[in-house]
Short mmCIF file of C-alpha atoms in Angstrom, two decimals:
data_model
loop_
_atom_site.label_atom_id
_atom_site.label_comp_id
_atom_site.label_asym_id
_atom_site.label_seq_id
_atom_site.Cartn_x
_atom_site.Cartn_y
_atom_site.Cartn_z
CA UNK A 1 -6.09 94.10 31.07
CA UNK A 2 -2.61 92.60 31.51
CA UNK A 3 -0.13 92.50 28.65
CA UNK A 4 -0.10 89.23 26.72
CA UNK A 5 3.59 88.40 27.04
CA UNK A 6 3.41 85.63 24.44
CA UNK A 7 2.22 88.10 21.82
CA UNK A 8 4.88 90.62 22.83
CA UNK A 9 7.58 87.97 22.48
CA UNK A 10 6.18 86.99 19.07
CA UNK A 11 6.27 90.61 17.89
CA UNK A 12 9.82 91.01 19.18
CA UNK A 13 11.06 87.85 17.46
CA UNK A 14 9.39 88.91 14.21
CA UNK A 15 11.02 92.32 14.39
CA UNK A 16 14.46 90.81 15.06
CA UNK A 17 14.11 88.45 12.09
CA UNK A 18 13.38 91.25 9.64
CA UNK A 19 16.59 92.42 8.03
CA UNK A 20 18.87 91.40 10.86
CA UNK A 21 19.83 93.23 14.01
CA UNK A 22 19.41 96.95 13.33
CA UNK A 23 22.35 97.78 15.65
CA UNK A 24 24.63 96.03 13.15
CA UNK A 25 23.66 98.43 10.38
CA UNK A 26 24.55 102.01 9.57
CA UNK A 27 22.52 104.19 7.27
CA UNK A 28 22.96 107.90 6.56
CA UNK A 29 20.29 110.38 7.58
CA UNK A 30 18.62 112.42 4.88
CA UNK A 31 20.57 115.64 4.31
CA UNK A 32 23.60 114.40 6.23
CA UNK A 33 27.35 114.46 5.67
CA UNK A 34 29.27 111.60 7.26
CA UNK A 35 32.92 110.61 7.30
CA UNK A 36 33.59 106.90 7.47
CA UNK A 37 36.14 104.23 6.69
CA UNK A 38 35.42 100.95 4.93
CA UNK A 39 37.03 98.26 7.06
CA UNK A 40 38.90 95.34 5.45
CA UNK A 41 37.51 91.82 5.75
CA UNK A 42 39.39 88.61 6.37
CA UNK A 43 38.60 87.31 2.86
CA UNK A 44 39.93 90.45 1.17
CA UNK A 45 36.55 91.45 -0.28
CA UNK A 46 34.78 94.22 1.66
CA UNK A 47 32.08 94.61 -1.00
CA UNK A 48 29.46 91.94 -0.34
CA UNK A 49 26.75 91.21 -2.89
CA UNK A 50 23.28 89.87 -2.10
CA UNK A 51 19.98 89.47 -3.94
CA UNK A 52 16.69 90.17 -2.16
CA UNK A 53 13.03 89.62 -2.97
CA UNK A 54 10.67 92.38 -1.85
CA UNK A 55 6.91 92.94 -1.93
CA UNK A 56 6.04 89.29 -1.29
CA UNK A 57 3.11 89.82 1.07
CA UNK A 58 3.74 90.95 4.63
CA UNK A 59 7.20 89.40 4.75
CA UNK A 60 10.06 91.90 4.75
CA UNK A 61 12.74 91.64 2.09
CA UNK A 62 14.49 88.25 2.18
CA UNK A 63 17.45 86.59 0.51
CA UNK A 64 16.75 84.88 -2.81
CA UNK A 65 17.68 81.17 -2.46
CA UNK A 66 18.60 80.89 -6.14
CA UNK A 67 20.66 84.02 -6.74
CA UNK A 68 22.53 83.78 -3.43
CA UNK A 69 22.92 80.05 -2.82
CA UNK A 70 22.03 78.23 -6.04
CA UNK A 71 18.93 76.64 -4.50
CA UNK A 72 15.50 76.52 -6.10
CA UNK A 73 13.32 79.60 -5.63
CA UNK A 74 9.56 79.58 -6.20
CA UNK A 75 9.49 83.37 -6.42
CA UNK A 76 12.00 83.34 -9.29
CA UNK A 77 10.01 80.60 -11.03
CA UNK A 78 6.82 82.61 -10.58
CA UNK A 79 8.51 85.73 -11.96
CA UNK A 80 9.54 83.79 -15.08
CA UNK A 81 5.96 82.60 -15.56
CA UNK A 82 4.68 86.14 -15.26
CA UNK A 83 7.13 87.44 -17.87
CA UNK A 84 6.23 84.53 -20.18
CA UNK A 85 2.56 85.44 -19.79
CA UNK A 86 3.32 88.84 -21.29
CA UNK A 87 0.23 90.64 -20.01
CA UNK A 88 0.77 94.17 -18.73
CA UNK A 89 -0.35 93.37 -15.18
CA UNK A 90 1.76 90.22 -15.14
CA UNK A 91 4.89 92.05 -16.22
CA UNK A 92 4.25 94.78 -13.64
CA UNK A 93 3.99 92.17 -10.91
CA UNK A 94 7.05 90.30 -12.19
CA UNK A 95 9.18 93.44 -11.98
CA UNK A 96 8.09 94.10 -8.39
CA UNK A 97 8.99 90.53 -7.34
CA UNK A 98 12.26 90.15 -9.26
CA UNK A 99 15.28 89.67 -7.01
CA UNK A 100 17.14 92.96 -6.52
CA UNK A 101 20.88 93.31 -6.16
CA UNK A 102 22.21 95.03 -3.03
CA UNK A 103 25.70 95.51 -1.66
CA UNK A 104 27.11 95.78 1.87
CA UNK A 105 30.41 96.86 3.38
CA UNK A 106 31.71 97.00 6.95
CA UNK A 107 32.21 100.63 7.97
CA UNK A 108 33.64 102.55 10.91
CA UNK A 109 31.91 105.92 11.24
CA UNK A 110 34.02 108.81 12.48
CA UNK A 111 32.39 110.48 15.46
CA UNK A 112 30.46 107.30 16.30
CA UNK A 113 33.41 105.19 17.38
CA UNK A 114 31.47 103.79 20.35
CA UNK A 115 29.15 101.96 17.93
CA UNK A 116 31.98 99.95 16.41
CA UNK A 117 31.99 98.44 12.94
CA UNK A 118 28.62 98.22 11.23
CA UNK A 119 27.24 97.14 7.86
CA UNK A 120 26.41 99.79 5.29
CA UNK A 121 23.93 98.80 2.59
CA UNK A 122 23.91 100.53 -0.79
CA UNK A 123 22.92 100.11 -4.43
CA UNK A 124 24.72 99.49 -7.71
CA UNK A 125 25.63 103.13 -8.41
CA UNK A 126 27.48 103.49 -5.10
CA UNK A 127 29.07 100.08 -5.63
CA UNK A 128 30.49 101.17 -8.99
CA UNK A 129 31.79 104.40 -7.45
CA UNK A 130 33.61 102.47 -4.73
CA UNK A 131 35.15 100.02 -7.20
CA UNK A 132 36.36 102.92 -9.34
CA UNK A 133 38.04 104.43 -6.29
CA UNK A 134 39.85 101.18 -5.48
CA UNK A 135 40.97 100.77 -9.11
CA UNK A 136 42.20 104.36 -9.23
CA UNK A 137 45.98 104.29 -8.63
CA UNK A 138 45.70 107.58 -6.74
CA UNK A 139 43.78 105.73 -4.00
CA UNK A 140 44.20 101.96 -4.33
CA UNK A 141 43.31 100.02 -1.21
CA UNK A 142 41.06 102.49 0.58
CA UNK A 143 40.59 99.96 3.40
CA UNK A 144 44.28 99.76 4.35
CA UNK A 145 44.43 100.01 8.14
CA UNK A 146 47.67 102.02 8.15
CA UNK A 147 47.43 104.12 5.01
CA UNK A 148 43.83 103.95 3.79
CA UNK A 149 41.33 106.59 2.80
CA UNK A 150 38.33 107.97 4.68
CA UNK A 151 35.22 108.69 2.63
CA UNK A 152 32.85 111.63 3.01
CA UNK A 153 29.28 110.52 2.35
CA UNK A 154 26.74 113.18 1.39
CA UNK A 155 23.24 111.74 1.40
CA UNK A 156 20.07 113.60 0.57
CA UNK A 157 17.09 114.05 -1.67
CA UNK A 158 17.72 116.72 -4.34
CA UNK A 159 14.78 118.98 -5.23
CA UNK A 160 12.33 117.08 -7.39
CA UNK A 161 14.04 113.72 -6.90
CA UNK A 162 11.99 110.67 -5.97
CA UNK A 163 14.74 109.11 -3.85
CA UNK A 164 17.80 110.33 -1.93
CA UNK A 165 21.14 110.36 -3.74
CA UNK A 166 24.53 109.34 -2.36
CA UNK A 167 27.67 111.33 -3.21
CA UNK A 168 31.07 109.98 -2.21
CA UNK A 169 34.19 112.10 -1.85
CA UNK A 170 37.50 110.54 -0.73
CA UNK A 171 39.64 112.50 1.71
CA UNK A 172 42.73 114.09 0.15
CA UNK A 173 45.12 112.64 2.71
CA UNK A 174 45.50 109.01 3.75
CA UNK A 175 45.21 108.00 7.38
CA UNK A 176 45.23 105.08 9.78
CA UNK A 177 42.03 103.31 10.74
CA UNK A 178 42.64 104.11 14.43
CA UNK A 179 45.22 105.62 16.76
CA UNK A 180 46.56 102.34 18.14
CA UNK A 181 47.24 98.86 16.83
CA UNK A 182 45.22 97.42 19.72
CA UNK A 183 42.12 99.38 18.69
CA UNK A 184 42.63 98.42 15.06
CA UNK A 185 42.78 94.74 16.00
CA UNK A 186 39.57 95.08 18.02
CA UNK A 187 37.82 96.75 15.09
CA UNK A 188 38.90 94.04 12.67
CA UNK A 189 37.61 91.38 15.04
CA UNK A 190 34.26 93.15 15.30
CA UNK A 191 33.49 93.15 11.57
CA UNK A 192 29.93 91.74 11.16
CA UNK A 193 29.60 88.18 9.92
CA UNK A 194 27.99 88.76 6.55
CA UNK A 195 27.12 85.07 6.16
CA UNK A 196 24.72 85.38 9.10
CA UNK A 197 23.74 89.03 8.75
CA UNK A 198 20.40 88.11 7.20
CA UNK A 199 18.10 85.21 7.93
CA UNK A 200 18.51 82.53 5.25
CA UNK A 201 15.15 81.06 4.32
CA UNK A 202 14.91 77.59 2.84
CA UNK A 203 13.34 77.00 -0.57
CA UNK A 204 10.38 75.43 1.21
CA UNK A 205 9.91 78.49 3.41
CA UNK A 206 10.07 80.82 0.41
CA UNK A 207 7.48 78.71 -1.42
CA UNK A 208 5.17 78.96 1.59
CA UNK A 209 5.59 82.76 1.69
CA UNK A 210 4.70 83.01 -1.99
CA UNK A 211 1.68 80.72 -1.65
CA UNK A 212 0.39 82.76 1.27
CA UNK A 213 0.84 85.95 -0.72
CA UNK A 214 -0.93 84.61 -3.79
CA UNK A 215 -3.88 83.41 -1.73
CA UNK A 216 -4.28 86.73 0.10
CA UNK A 217 -6.23 89.84 -0.84
CA UNK A 218 -3.81 92.42 0.57
CA UNK A 219 -3.07 93.79 -2.90
CA UNK A 220 -6.61 93.57 -4.20
CA UNK A 221 -6.39 96.93 -5.95
CA UNK A 222 -3.78 95.46 -8.30
CA UNK A 223 -5.54 92.16 -8.91
CA UNK A 224 -4.76 90.60 -12.26
CA UNK A 225 -6.81 87.75 -13.67
CA UNK A 226 -3.83 86.74 -15.80
CA UNK A 227 -1.97 85.52 -12.71
CA UNK A 228 -4.75 83.26 -11.46
CA UNK A 229 -3.38 80.25 -13.33
CA UNK A 230 -0.15 80.40 -11.29
CA UNK A 231 -1.80 80.38 -7.87
CA UNK A 232 -2.66 77.25 -5.91
CA UNK A 233 -5.21 79.25 -3.90
CA UNK A 234 -7.78 81.92 -4.72
CA UNK A 235 -7.16 84.51 -7.42
CA UNK A 236 -3.58 85.81 -7.36
CA UNK A 237 -3.04 89.49 -6.74
CA UNK A 238 -0.56 92.19 -7.57
CA UNK A 239 2.02 93.56 -5.15
CA UNK A 240 1.82 96.17 -2.44
CA UNK A 241 4.84 97.45 -0.58
CA UNK A 242 4.36 97.40 3.17
CA UNK A 243 5.85 100.04 5.45
CA UNK A 244 8.42 97.51 6.62
CA UNK A 245 9.39 96.69 3.02
CA UNK A 246 9.65 100.39 2.18
CA UNK A 247 11.90 101.10 5.13
CA UNK A 248 14.04 98.05 4.44
CA UNK A 249 14.30 98.91 0.76
CA UNK A 250 15.40 102.46 1.58
CA UNK A 251 17.94 101.07 4.05
CA UNK A 252 19.48 99.07 1.24
CA UNK A 253 19.71 102.07 -1.02
CA UNK A 254 16.90 101.51 -3.50
#
């Protein structure tokens, strides 16, 4: 039987829409040590903050319209209703759907120069560590292209830990971003556009995703009768993290 090209194109487009173009991202391998440089951005803020909703059906993590753009968000409204309900199952579901804070920076990985500048996603603990480095007078502007600081990233899962940990160690000596001004200019021009790094869903689209999730039975094992009153379809269900959500969540440093 011949391949159904329409279905293949649909799968490809779906993959590309989930979390952006993977070639634009860098993530450390478990048990790895990597040296990289955070690259400055044109607006002077290389630490970008986003809020994502996860676990909403089969849809991969997506930007929260309210926390990122000030638009209405049905998921946030639903989360508030669940917390107001107060039932144990409702609160459990609310926590799984609450928008989560993630941070991104443009990075240039030493030893992978051919891949250019990519986006590194990380959580709040790493974010605080990076801010402390910048505010430390011994380091200051670690992104300075002429006299900045490379960072050594140790990433791995300690024995008994549920998730990998990230340890950051700044290099003792400052250095230039690259060997030539021409290369530096090229790197600065190749910094990812963070405004378009992730697909921005409208409030209407997010509402449709939530409605589809609440009318599905994919999380039947966590079904809660307390959430039925909030669903426009059949009985609402709890949450279940898909493999795509799990991978995306780990990419972002959860």
